[in-house]
Structures are given as C-alpha cells and as structure tokens.
Amino acid sequence: MALSSNGSPQSSIDPHAYCRLRFDEAAEEAIENLANVLQWHRNSQHEGMFVAQKDGRAGMNSAPPHLILLSGLSKCNQSANSISAQVRHASTQFPQITGRLLPKCKVTQQGAVLVSVECPESLRLSKALLGLLPGCDRYYAEQSPEAIYLTLGRYAGSDVEGFEQWLDRSLESQLDLLPRFRGTCIQLSDEARPFPNPRLALMGSLASASKLVAETTATAAAAATTTTTTTAVGGLGDRFGGFGSGGLGGLHGDAVPQRNTNFDTDYDAASSILASVGSGGAGGGGGL
C-alpha cells in the first residue's frame, strides 16, 4: 500500500524529476564507451553529427545510462520525502533485473538516438511504482515490451533515416557491442536535488515483487493521468576495435566534432526530452 503523503510547498519535488533504473558498473561503462565511439568516429557521412548523452552539448543533463521507470513524479501530489520513501519501498521488494540491448535504433523528432532494449521486468517495476505513486505519468508502466529504449545521445544531422539505417547495420554486424546488463538499483533523477537521490539497491525477490505488483495494480488502474510519451537511454558493449570502412572506424582521441555544437539545450527530464518519439522510425546502423 502507498505510504501517506505529507506534502508541502517547501518539500515538493521538481516537476522534471523522474525515477530511473541504473545498471551494473561494467554495463554503464560499456554504454558510455559506445556513445563515445559514435561521437568520435570518422570516415562516414555521419561523422561529427552525434554527441553522447554525457556530453553537456547534447542538452540531456549529462545523465548516466538508465531506463526511465516513472516520470511526472510531481503529479502524484506527494512530498519529496514521501516519494523517496515509496521508491525505497519498491527497491526492497524487487530483485535485480536483467536485460540486453538489441540492434534496433530510432531517432526522435528532437534528434535523440535510441537503442532498443529487451527488459520486460522493468515494466513490472514501473507498474509497481505507478501504483505506489498514483497520478504520475502512465507511459512507462503501459508501454509494450517492444517499445523499451535507452538513449545514447543526440544526432544533429539532417539525414535521420540514413543515420538510423547506418547504425542498425553496424550493430547487426557487431552484436558483441550489445551486452546483457543487470539493473541493480533505482534512483531519482538529478532534478530531484537538492533533495537526496541516492541509488537504492534492488534487494527483493520474485515473490515479493509479484505481491507488490498485485497490490498496486488496482491503484494504478484507478489513477487517471495524461500519458507522457518518452524514452530512455541506451547502453552497449565494451569492445570497439576493428570497425569497418565507413562505419565507426578511424577513431582518434584528439578528434573533436566540428558540426555538433548547436544542439537544443532545453531539457525536460520528465520525458528525457524525447517526447513525440513517433517521427523517427526504427533503425540505424551500418558497417562498424
């Protein structure tokens, strides 16, 4: 059952704050490394057109790799303390979550580069959180398993379809870049600060998770909210050598992109500035 709210204007949470799933250290490092390879790659028509999510120029708040579990936290009309307590409660009931990256990419209207993720258990955790915090955005709890994405960064070029196809082909030919990961903890986004947002380790069991989902399903169904379309951030492998001609080859540590400095810097953390996902069809890759 949801804990009682003790909200007040002084203790309310930032309207852009959201709850996210964080990964094991090796997976996070692999995701960031892949994004860096995309950013600094040479010898393709998309050279210099991508900037990694951790780079401030992407306008993505330099967020670490994650899956968004629940956005619109301020809409539940609970205080930051109460929201934190509910998230902590969920972390004690759910075990660690496993998943993997898939060779399917998408670029949104805002240029966010997304990579498809297979992680059905994250949907159960989203549903449980929505039940504990009714009134938040329902999008993540109600999306289909095929619609889960992570964000790698932002594409600033004009050939969106070509970039999607190029990246798709590249990843399909280098499946070792798409690792499995463990979701080890949940965390409020940095927008929750100055209210603390520590990582909360997932410490529950399948049985306790199932019980929590069952208890909160009715509550979540009763909460009427407006769906917010969003997506999240990507994560990929840890081996980047031997990229083929025209793909992610020609990586030089001292090479700095010259054409990716005019990114929109407006950041809506509630949806990771990825609203209106529909425009950039799936795709993206070729000859790594």
PDB file of C-alpha atoms in Angstrom:
ATOM      1  CA  MET A   1       0.000   0.000   0.000  1.00  0.00           C
ATOM      2  CA  ALA A   2       1.129   3.552  -0.648  1.00  0.00           C
ATOM      3  CA  LEU A   3       2.576   5.489   2.216  1.00  0.00           C
ATOM      4  CA  SER A   4       0.716   8.597   3.303  1.00  0.00           C
ATOM      5  CA  SER A   5       1.657  11.945   1.794  1.00  0.00           C
ATOM      6  CA  ASN A   6       2.986  14.783   3.843  1.00  0.00           C
ATOM      7  CA  GLY A   7       3.485  17.241   1.023  1.00  0.00           C
ATOM      8  CA  SER A   8       4.013  20.937   1.411  1.00  0.00           C
ATOM      9  CA  PRO A   9       5.182  23.668  -0.956  1.00  0.00           C
ATOM     10  CA  GLN A  10       8.590  23.630   0.698  1.00  0.00           C
ATOM     11  CA  SER A  11       9.075  19.867   0.292  1.00  0.00           C
ATOM     12  CA  SER A  12       7.597  19.344  -3.173  1.00  0.00           C
ATOM     13  CA  ILE A  13       9.724  17.666  -5.817  1.00  0.00           C
ATOM     14  CA  ASP A  14      10.899  19.300  -9.036  1.00  0.00           C
ATOM     15  CA  PRO A  15       8.338  18.850 -11.854  1.00  0.00           C
ATOM     16  CA  HIS A  16      11.041  17.414 -14.131  1.00  0.00           C
ATOM     17  CA  ALA A  17      12.157  14.702 -11.699  1.00  0.00           C
ATOM     18  CA  TYR A  18      11.689  11.055 -12.652  1.00  0.00           C
ATOM     19  CA  CYS A  19      12.636   7.608 -11.354  1.00  0.00           C
ATOM     20  CA  ARG A  20      15.192   5.546 -13.267  1.00  0.00           C
ATOM     21  CA  LEU A  21      16.771   2.106 -13.321  1.00  0.00           C
ATOM     22  CA  ARG A  22      20.571   2.137 -13.040  1.00  0.00           C
ATOM     23  CA  PHE A  23      22.854  -0.637 -14.256  1.00  0.00           C
ATOM     24  CA  ASP A  24      25.876  -2.535 -13.040  1.00  0.00           C
ATOM     25  CA  GLU A  25      29.148  -0.661 -13.356  1.00  0.00           C
ATOM     26  CA  ALA A  26      30.500  -2.699 -16.274  1.00  0.00           C
ATOM     27  CA  ALA A  27      27.347  -2.151 -18.311  1.00  0.00           C
ATOM     28  CA  GLU A  28      27.300   1.592 -17.644  1.00  0.00           C
ATOM     29  CA  GLU A  29      30.920   1.861 -18.719  1.00  0.00           C
ATOM     30  CA  ALA A  30      30.214  -0.125 -21.884  1.00  0.00           C
ATOM     31  CA  ILE A  31      27.249   2.103 -22.763  1.00  0.00           C
ATOM     32  CA  GLU A  32      29.262   5.269 -22.290  1.00  0.00           C
ATOM     33  CA  ASN A  33      32.165   3.854 -24.297  1.00  0.00           C
ATOM     34  CA  LEU A  34      29.897   3.022 -27.223  1.00  0.00           C
ATOM     35  CA  ALA A  35      28.398   6.519 -27.165  1.00  0.00           C
ATOM     36  CA  ASN A  36      31.912   7.969 -27.205  1.00  0.00           C
ATOM     37  CA  VAL A  37      32.841   5.805 -30.189  1.00  0.00           C
ATOM     38  CA  LEU A  38      29.802   7.108 -32.050  1.00  0.00           C
ATOM     39  CA  GLN A  39      30.715  10.668 -31.158  1.00  0.00           C
ATOM     40  CA  TRP A  40      34.351  10.462 -32.249  1.00  0.00           C
ATOM     41  CA  HIS A  41      34.110   8.030 -35.166  1.00  0.00           C
ATOM     42  CA  ARG A  42      35.486   9.063 -38.559  1.00  0.00           C
ATOM     43  CA  ASN A  43      35.098   8.128 -42.220  1.00  0.00           C
ATOM     44  CA  SER A  44      31.323   8.020 -42.546  1.00  0.00           C
ATOM     45  CA  GLN A  45      28.817  10.506 -43.880  1.00  0.00           C
ATOM     46  CA  HIS A  46      27.595  10.978 -40.284  1.00  0.00           C
ATOM     47  CA  GLU A  47      30.971  11.983 -38.890  1.00  0.00           C
ATOM     48  CA  GLY A  48      30.635  14.735 -36.296  1.00  0.00           C
ATOM     49  CA  MET A  49      26.838  14.565 -36.281  1.00  0.00           C
ATOM     50  CA  PHE A  50      26.372  12.664 -32.986  1.00  0.00           C
ATOM     51  CA  VAL A  51      27.100  13.777 -29.434  1.00  0.00           C
ATOM     52  CA  ALA A  52      26.987  11.433 -26.427  1.00  0.00           C
ATOM     53  CA  GLN A  53      24.387  11.867 -23.707  1.00  0.00           C
ATOM     54  CA  LYS A  54      27.065  12.512 -21.075  1.00  0.00           C
ATOM     55  CA  ASP A  55      28.389  15.433 -23.130  1.00  0.00           C
ATOM     56  CA  GLY A  56      26.775  18.652 -21.948  1.00  0.00           C
ATOM     57  CA  ARG A  57      26.302  19.800 -25.553  1.00  0.00           C
ATOM     58  CA  ALA A  58      23.641  17.111 -26.031  1.00  0.00           C
ATOM     59  CA  GLY A  59      21.301  19.062 -23.743  1.00  0.00           C
ATOM     60  CA  MET A  60      20.456  15.879 -21.829  1.00  0.00           C
ATOM     61  CA  ASN A  61      21.633  16.961 -18.399  1.00  0.00           C
ATOM     62  CA  SER A  62      24.728  14.726 -18.739  1.00  0.00           C
ATOM     63  CA  ALA A  63      22.615  11.849 -17.417  1.00  0.00           C
ATOM     64  CA  PRO A  64      24.227   8.441 -16.784  1.00  0.00           C
ATOM     65  CA  PRO A  65      22.934   5.387 -18.672  1.00  0.00           C
ATOM     66  CA  HIS A  66      19.485   4.388 -17.418  1.00  0.00           C
ATOM     67  CA  LEU A  67      15.959   3.250 -18.174  1.00  0.00           C
ATOM     68  CA  ILE A  68      13.197   5.625 -17.121  1.00  0.00           C
ATOM     69  CA  LEU A  69      10.728   3.794 -14.886  1.00  0.00           C
ATOM     70  CA  LEU A  70       8.319   6.587 -13.957  1.00  0.00           C
ATOM     71  CA  SER A  71       8.087  10.249 -14.967  1.00  0.00           C
ATOM     72  CA  GLY A  72       5.917  13.121 -13.809  1.00  0.00           C
ATOM     73  CA  LEU A  73       6.637  12.483 -10.134  1.00  0.00           C
ATOM     74  CA  SER A  74       5.345  15.900  -9.124  1.00  0.00           C
ATOM     75  CA  LYS A  75       1.879  14.962 -10.407  1.00  0.00           C
ATOM     76  CA  CYS A  76       1.300  12.456  -7.606  1.00  0.00           C
ATOM     77  CA  ASN A  77       0.879  15.342  -5.112  1.00  0.00           C
ATOM     78  CA  GLN A  78       3.219  13.762  -2.588  1.00  0.00           C
ATOM     79  CA  SER A  79       6.174  15.412  -0.933  1.00  0.00           C
ATOM     80  CA  ALA A  80       9.739  14.627  -1.945  1.00  0.00           C
ATOM     81  CA  ASN A  81      10.153  12.713   1.325  1.00  0.00           C
ATOM     82  CA  SER A  82       7.086  10.595   0.635  1.00  0.00           C
ATOM     83  CA  ILE A  83       8.117   9.912  -2.959  1.00  0.00           C
ATOM     84  CA  SER A  84      11.568   8.858  -1.784  1.00  0.00           C
ATOM     85  CA  ALA A  85      10.016   6.536   0.800  1.00  0.00           C
ATOM     86  CA  GLN A  86       7.813   4.896  -1.833  1.00  0.00           C
ATOM     87  CA  VAL A  87      10.721   4.375  -4.196  1.00  0.00           C
ATOM     88  CA  ARG A  88      12.768   2.904  -1.354  1.00  0.00           C
ATOM     89  CA  HIS A  89       9.902   0.542  -0.522  1.00  0.00           C
ATOM     90  CA  ALA A  90       9.792  -0.694  -4.123  1.00  0.00           C
ATOM     91  CA  SER A  91      13.549  -1.322  -4.048  1.00  0.00           C
ATOM     92  CA  THR A  92      13.149  -3.652  -1.068  1.00  0.00           C
ATOM     93  CA  GLN A  93      10.541  -5.727  -2.906  1.00  0.00           C
ATOM     94  CA  PHE A  94      12.101  -6.175  -6.355  1.00  0.00           C
ATOM     95  CA  PRO A  95      15.184  -8.259  -7.181  1.00  0.00           C
ATOM     96  CA  GLN A  96      17.825  -7.186  -9.669  1.00  0.00           C
ATOM     97  CA  ILE A  97      16.599  -7.035 -13.263  1.00  0.00           C
ATOM     98  CA  THR A  98      18.405  -8.437 -16.297  1.00  0.00           C
ATOM     99  CA  GLY A  99      18.182  -7.239 -19.861  1.00  0.00           C
ATOM    100  CA  ARG A 100      20.065  -6.786 -23.101  1.00  0.00           C
ATOM    101  CA  LEU A 101      20.484  -4.321 -25.934  1.00  0.00           C
ATOM    102  CA  LEU A 102      19.086  -5.110 -29.390  1.00  0.00           C
ATOM    103  CA  PRO A 103      20.290  -3.984 -32.847  1.00  0.00           C
ATOM    104  CA  LYS A 104      17.312  -1.717 -33.460  1.00  0.00           C
ATOM    105  CA  CYS A 105      17.608   2.057 -33.319  1.00  0.00           C
ATOM    106  CA  LYS A 106      15.452   5.142 -33.612  1.00  0.00           C
ATOM    107  CA  VAL A 107      15.943   8.892 -33.836  1.00  0.00           C
ATOM    108  CA  THR A 108      13.213  11.112 -32.383  1.00  0.00           C
ATOM    109  CA  GLN A 109      11.982  14.468 -33.636  1.00  0.00           C
ATOM    110  CA  GLN A 110      14.365  16.129 -31.170  1.00  0.00           C
ATOM    111  CA  GLY A 111      17.292  14.087 -32.512  1.00  0.00           C
ATOM    112  CA  ALA A 112      17.635  11.733 -29.538  1.00  0.00           C
ATOM    113  CA  VAL A 113      19.305   8.485 -30.618  1.00  0.00           C
ATOM    114  CA  LEU A 114      17.623   5.466 -29.006  1.00  0.00           C
ATOM    115  CA  VAL A 115      18.600   1.812 -28.880  1.00  0.00           C
ATOM    116  CA  SER A 116      16.026  -0.931 -28.310  1.00  0.00           C
ATOM    117  CA  VAL A 117      16.168  -2.870 -25.045  1.00  0.00           C
ATOM    118  CA  GLU A 118      14.804  -6.269 -24.044  1.00  0.00           C
ATOM    119  CA  CYS A 119      13.927  -5.910 -20.365  1.00  0.00           C
ATOM    120  CA  PRO A 120      10.316  -6.961 -19.622  1.00  0.00           C
ATOM    121  CA  GLU A 121      10.845  -6.981 -15.854  1.00  0.00           C
ATOM    122  CA  SER A 122      11.394  -3.232 -15.937  1.00  0.00           C
ATOM    123  CA  LEU A 123       7.732  -2.863 -16.953  1.00  0.00           C
ATOM    124  CA  ARG A 124       6.600  -4.698 -13.813  1.00  0.00           C
ATOM    125  CA  LEU A 125       8.721  -2.377 -11.701  1.00  0.00           C
ATOM    126  CA  SER A 126       7.225   0.643 -13.499  1.00  0.00           C
ATOM    127  CA  LYS A 127       3.720  -0.641 -12.799  1.00  0.00           C
ATOM    128  CA  ALA A 128       4.505  -1.151  -9.132  1.00  0.00           C
ATOM    129  CA  LEU A 129       5.931   2.369  -8.839  1.00  0.00           C
ATOM    130  CA  LEU A 130       2.871   3.834 -10.543  1.00  0.00           C
ATOM    131  CA  GLY A 131       0.668   2.014  -8.036  1.00  0.00           C
ATOM    132  CA  LEU A 132       2.688   3.464  -5.172  1.00  0.00           C
ATOM    133  CA  LEU A 133       2.686   6.938  -6.718  1.00  0.00           C
ATOM    134  CA  PRO A 134      -0.691   7.277  -8.474  1.00  0.00           C
ATOM    135  CA  GLY A 135      -1.076  10.355 -10.606  1.00  0.00           C
ATOM    136  CA  CYS A 136       2.348  10.109 -12.247  1.00  0.00           C
ATOM    137  CA  ASP A 137       2.671   9.628 -15.996  1.00  0.00           C
ATOM    138  CA  ARG A 138       1.414   6.211 -17.083  1.00  0.00           C
ATOM    139  CA  TYR A 139       3.519   5.888 -20.240  1.00  0.00           C
ATOM    140  CA  TYR A 140       6.320   3.687 -18.917  1.00  0.00           C
ATOM    141  CA  ALA A 141       4.035   1.365 -16.973  1.00  0.00           C
ATOM    142  CA  GLU A 142       1.813   0.825 -20.003  1.00  0.00           C
ATOM    143  CA  GLN A 143       4.279   0.646 -22.885  1.00  0.00           C
ATOM    144  CA  SER A 144       4.730  -2.620 -24.764  1.00  0.00           C
ATOM    145  CA  PRO A 145       7.871  -4.736 -24.231  1.00  0.00           C
ATOM    146  CA  GLU A 146       8.915  -3.902 -27.795  1.00  0.00           C
ATOM    147  CA  ALA A 147       8.845  -0.155 -27.053  1.00  0.00           C
ATOM    148  CA  ILE A 148      11.602  -0.034 -24.426  1.00  0.00           C
ATOM    149  CA  TYR A 149      14.561   2.122 -25.449  1.00  0.00           C
ATOM    150  CA  LEU A 150      17.692   3.629 -23.936  1.00  0.00           C
ATOM    151  CA  THR A 151      19.153   6.932 -25.078  1.00  0.00           C
ATOM    152  CA  LEU A 152      22.717   7.082 -26.351  1.00  0.00           C
ATOM    153  CA  GLY A 153      22.879  10.755 -27.267  1.00  0.00           C
ATOM    154  CA  ARG A 154      21.719  13.196 -29.919  1.00  0.00           C
ATOM    155  CA  TYR A 155      22.015  13.313 -33.709  1.00  0.00           C
ATOM    156  CA  ALA A 156      22.312  16.777 -35.264  1.00  0.00           C
ATOM    157  CA  GLY A 157      22.380  15.843 -38.934  1.00  0.00           C
ATOM    158  CA  SER A 158      19.576  16.121 -41.461  1.00  0.00           C
ATOM    159  CA  ASP A 159      19.685  12.544 -42.834  1.00  0.00           C
ATOM    160  CA  VAL A 160      17.805  10.897 -39.970  1.00  0.00           C
ATOM    161  CA  GLU A 161      16.688   7.859 -41.968  1.00  0.00           C
ATOM    162  CA  GLY A 162      20.168   7.295 -43.351  1.00  0.00           C
ATOM    163  CA  PHE A 163      21.709   7.544 -39.886  1.00  0.00           C
ATOM    164  CA  GLU A 164      19.190   5.048 -38.475  1.00  0.00           C
ATOM    165  CA  GLN A 165      19.927   2.572 -41.254  1.00  0.00           C
ATOM    166  CA  TRP A 166      23.670   3.050 -40.921  1.00  0.00           C
ATOM    167  CA  LEU A 167      23.618   2.465 -37.159  1.00  0.00           C
ATOM    168  CA  ASP A 168      21.293  -0.529 -37.460  1.00  0.00           C
ATOM    169  CA  ARG A 169      23.538  -2.243 -39.988  1.00  0.00           C
ATOM    170  CA  SER A 170      26.583  -1.511 -37.864  1.00  0.00           C
ATOM    171  CA  LEU A 171      25.101  -3.029 -34.714  1.00  0.00           C
ATOM    172  CA  GLU A 172      23.706  -6.046 -36.564  1.00  0.00           C
ATOM    173  CA  SER A 173      27.198  -6.817 -37.835  1.00  0.00           C
ATOM    174  CA  GLN A 174      28.778  -6.337 -34.392  1.00  0.00           C
ATOM    175  CA  LEU A 175      26.403  -7.990 -31.941  1.00  0.00           C
ATOM    176  CA  ASP A 176      29.172  -8.180 -29.354  1.00  0.00           C
ATOM    177  CA  LEU A 177      28.589  -4.445 -28.888  1.00  0.00           C
ATOM    178  CA  LEU A 178      25.160  -5.228 -27.426  1.00  0.00           C
ATOM    179  CA  PRO A 179      25.807  -6.654 -23.961  1.00  0.00           C
ATOM    180  CA  ARG A 180      23.485  -8.004 -21.351  1.00  0.00           C
ATOM    181  CA  PHE A 181      23.114  -5.857 -18.252  1.00  0.00           C
ATOM    182  CA  ARG A 182      21.864  -6.022 -14.688  1.00  0.00           C
ATOM    183  CA  GLY A 183      19.567  -3.362 -13.324  1.00  0.00           C
ATOM    184  CA  THR A 184      20.980  -3.173  -9.816  1.00  0.00           C
ATOM    185  CA  CYS A 185      19.258  -0.163  -8.281  1.00  0.00           C
ATOM    186  CA  ILE A 186      16.644   2.533  -8.734  1.00  0.00           C
ATOM    187  CA  GLN A 187      17.250   6.229  -8.286  1.00  0.00           C
ATOM    188  CA  LEU A 188      15.507   9.561  -8.559  1.00  0.00           C
ATOM    189  CA  SER A 189      16.927  11.708 -11.340  1.00  0.00           C
ATOM    190  CA  ASP A 190      19.276  14.586 -10.658  1.00  0.00           C
ATOM    191  CA  GLU A 191      16.358  17.027 -10.959  1.00  0.00           C
ATOM    192  CA  ALA A 192      15.274  15.819  -7.509  1.00  0.00           C
ATOM    193  CA  ARG A 193      18.219  17.683  -5.985  1.00  0.00           C
ATOM    194  CA  PRO A 194      18.841  19.335  -3.578  1.00  0.00           C
ATOM    195  CA  PHE A 195      16.616  16.596  -2.188  1.00  0.00           C
ATOM    196  CA  PRO A 196      18.880  13.497  -1.896  1.00  0.00           C
ATOM    197  CA  ASN A 197      18.722  10.973  -4.732  1.00  0.00           C
ATOM    198  CA  PRO A 198      20.856   8.008  -3.603  1.00  0.00           C
ATOM    199  CA  ARG A 199      20.950   4.739  -5.509  1.00  0.00           C
ATOM    200  CA  LEU A 200      18.574   2.278  -3.850  1.00  0.00           C
ATOM    201  CA  ALA A 201      19.712  -1.310  -4.322  1.00  0.00           C
ATOM    202  CA  LEU A 202      17.124  -3.807  -5.554  1.00  0.00           C
ATOM    203  CA  MET A 203      17.006  -6.331  -2.719  1.00  0.00           C
ATOM    204  CA  GLY A 204      13.688  -8.186  -3.042  1.00  0.00           C
ATOM    205  CA  SER A 205      12.598 -11.494  -4.541  1.00  0.00           C
ATOM    206  CA  LEU A 206      10.358 -12.607  -7.385  1.00  0.00           C
ATOM    207  CA  ALA A 207       7.682 -13.485  -4.839  1.00  0.00           C
ATOM    208  CA  SER A 208       7.746 -10.116  -3.082  1.00  0.00           C
ATOM    209  CA  ALA A 209       7.812  -8.304  -6.422  1.00  0.00           C
ATOM    210  CA  SER A 210       4.770 -10.211  -7.654  1.00  0.00           C
ATOM    211  CA  LYS A 211       2.946  -9.433  -4.439  1.00  0.00           C
ATOM    212  CA  LEU A 212       3.697  -5.718  -4.724  1.00  0.00           C
ATOM    213  CA  VAL A 213       2.565  -5.603  -8.357  1.00  0.00           C
ATOM    214  CA  ALA A 214      -0.694  -7.338  -7.427  1.00  0.00           C
ATOM    215  CA  GLU A 215      -1.296  -4.944  -4.534  1.00  0.00           C
ATOM    216  CA  THR A 216      -0.682  -1.837  -6.616  1.00  0.00           C
ATOM    217  CA  THR A 217      -2.376  -2.798  -9.881  1.00  0.00           C
ATOM    218  CA  ALA A 218      -5.810  -1.642  -8.789  1.00  0.00           C
ATOM    219  CA  THR A 219      -4.403   1.647  -7.532  1.00  0.00           C
ATOM    220  CA  ALA A 220      -2.560   2.270 -10.781  1.00  0.00           C
ATOM    221  CA  ALA A 221      -5.630   1.493 -12.874  1.00  0.00           C
ATOM    222  CA  ALA A 222      -7.703   3.972 -10.882  1.00  0.00           C
ATOM    223  CA  ALA A 223      -5.277   6.842 -11.345  1.00  0.00           C
ATOM    224  CA  ALA A 224      -6.338   8.977 -14.292  1.00  0.00           C
ATOM    225  CA  THR A 225      -3.387  10.773 -15.842  1.00  0.00           C
ATOM    226  CA  THR A 226      -2.307  12.049 -19.213  1.00  0.00           C
ATOM    227  CA  THR A 227       0.150   9.757 -20.942  1.00  0.00           C
ATOM    228  CA  THR A 228       3.533  11.315 -21.483  1.00  0.00           C
ATOM    229  CA  THR A 229       5.454   9.864 -24.421  1.00  0.00           C
ATOM    230  CA  THR A 230       9.087   9.295 -23.627  1.00  0.00           C
ATOM    231  CA  THR A 231      12.021   7.031 -23.852  1.00  0.00           C
ATOM    232  CA  ALA A 232      15.296   6.458 -22.244  1.00  0.00           C
ATOM    233  CA  VAL A 233      18.976   5.901 -22.656  1.00  0.00           C
ATOM    234  CA  GLY A 234      20.948   3.366 -24.371  1.00  0.00           C
ATOM    235  CA  GLY A 235      23.682   1.026 -23.448  1.00  0.00           C
ATOM    236  CA  LEU A 236      26.041  -1.107 -25.379  1.00  0.00           C
ATOM    237  CA  GLY A 237      29.140  -3.204 -25.432  1.00  0.00           C
ATOM    238  CA  ASP A 238      32.714  -2.965 -24.334  1.00  0.00           C
ATOM    239  CA  ARG A 239      34.712  -3.892 -27.434  1.00  0.00           C
ATOM    240  CA  PHE A 240      35.085  -1.296 -30.149  1.00  0.00           C
ATOM    241  CA  GLY A 241      38.065  -2.376 -32.252  1.00  0.00           C
ATOM    242  CA  GLY A 242      38.158  -3.382 -35.877  1.00  0.00           C
ATOM    243  CA  PHE A 243      35.352  -1.186 -37.163  1.00  0.00           C
ATOM    244  CA  GLY A 244      34.979  -1.438 -40.939  1.00  0.00           C
ATOM    245  CA  SER A 245      35.385   1.268 -43.523  1.00  0.00           C
ATOM    246  CA  GLY A 246      32.563   3.797 -43.458  1.00  0.00           C
ATOM    247  CA  GLY A 247      31.412   2.644 -40.030  1.00  0.00           C
ATOM    248  CA  LEU A 248      32.665   3.546 -36.587  1.00  0.00           C
ATOM    249  CA  GLY A 249      36.298   3.284 -37.640  1.00  0.00           C
ATOM    250  CA  GLY A 250      39.020   5.914 -37.676  1.00  0.00           C
ATOM    251  CA  LEU A 251      38.572   6.775 -34.008  1.00  0.00           C
ATOM    252  CA  HIS A 252      41.058   9.404 -32.877  1.00  0.00           C
ATOM    253  CA  GLY A 253      41.305  10.586 -29.305  1.00  0.00           C
ATOM    254  CA  ASP A 254      42.222  14.110 -30.338  1.00  0.00           C
ATOM    255  CA  ALA A 255      39.480  14.484 -32.940  1.00  0.00           C
ATOM    256  CA  VAL A 256      36.756  16.910 -31.959  1.00  0.00           C
ATOM    257  CA  PRO A 257      33.480  17.090 -33.921  1.00  0.00           C
ATOM    258  CA  GLN A 258      33.029  20.437 -35.605  1.00  0.00           C
ATOM    259  CA  ARG A 259      29.376  20.185 -36.582  1.00  0.00           C
ATOM    260  CA  ASN A 260      27.551  19.170 -33.437  1.00  0.00           C
ATOM    261  CA  THR A 261      27.677  22.315 -31.328  1.00  0.00           C
ATOM    262  CA  ASN A 262      24.228  23.743 -31.999  1.00  0.00           C
ATOM    263  CA  PHE A 263      22.097  21.249 -30.093  1.00  0.00           C
ATOM    264  CA  ASP A 264      18.868  22.330 -28.489  1.00  0.00           C
ATOM    265  CA  THR A 265      19.689  22.597 -24.796  1.00  0.00           C
ATOM    266  CA  ASP A 266      16.153  22.659 -23.437  1.00  0.00           C
ATOM    267  CA  TYR A 267      15.922  19.656 -21.141  1.00  0.00           C
ATOM    268  CA  ASP A 268      12.657  18.166 -19.980  1.00  0.00           C
ATOM    269  CA  ALA A 269      13.765  15.447 -17.590  1.00  0.00           C
ATOM    270  CA  ALA A 270      10.256  14.119 -17.072  1.00  0.00           C
ATOM    271  CA  SER A 271      10.413  12.734 -20.588  1.00  0.00           C
ATOM    272  CA  SER A 272      14.192  12.931 -21.165  1.00  0.00           C
ATOM    273  CA  ILE A 273      13.427  15.475 -23.899  1.00  0.00           C
ATOM    274  CA  LEU A 274      12.280  12.559 -26.006  1.00  0.00           C
ATOM    275  CA  ALA A 275       8.614  13.410 -26.476  1.00  0.00           C
ATOM    276  CA  SER A 276       7.000  12.779 -29.837  1.00  0.00           C
ATOM    277  CA  VAL A 277       9.015   9.641 -30.439  1.00  0.00           C
ATOM    278  CA  GLY A 278       6.889   8.645 -33.397  1.00  0.00           C
ATOM    279  CA  SER A 279       8.639  10.597 -36.124  1.00  0.00           C
ATOM    280  CA  GLY A 280      11.965   8.861 -36.308  1.00  0.00           C
ATOM    281  CA  GLY A 281      11.158   5.259 -37.342  1.00  0.00           C
ATOM    282  CA  ALA A 282      13.199   2.379 -36.086  1.00  0.00           C
ATOM    283  CA  GLY A 283      16.617   1.816 -37.432  1.00  0.00           C
ATOM    284  CA  GLY A 284      20.103   2.995 -37.503  1.00  0.00           C
ATOM    285  CA  GLY A 285      23.392   1.372 -38.331  1.00  0.00           C
ATOM    286  CA  GLY A 286      25.885   0.041 -40.750  1.00  0.00           C
ATOM    287  CA  GLY A 287      29.401  -1.220 -41.164  1.00  0.00           C
ATOM    288  CA  LEU A 288      31.046  -0.757 -37.802  1.00  0.00           C
TER     289      LEU A 288
END
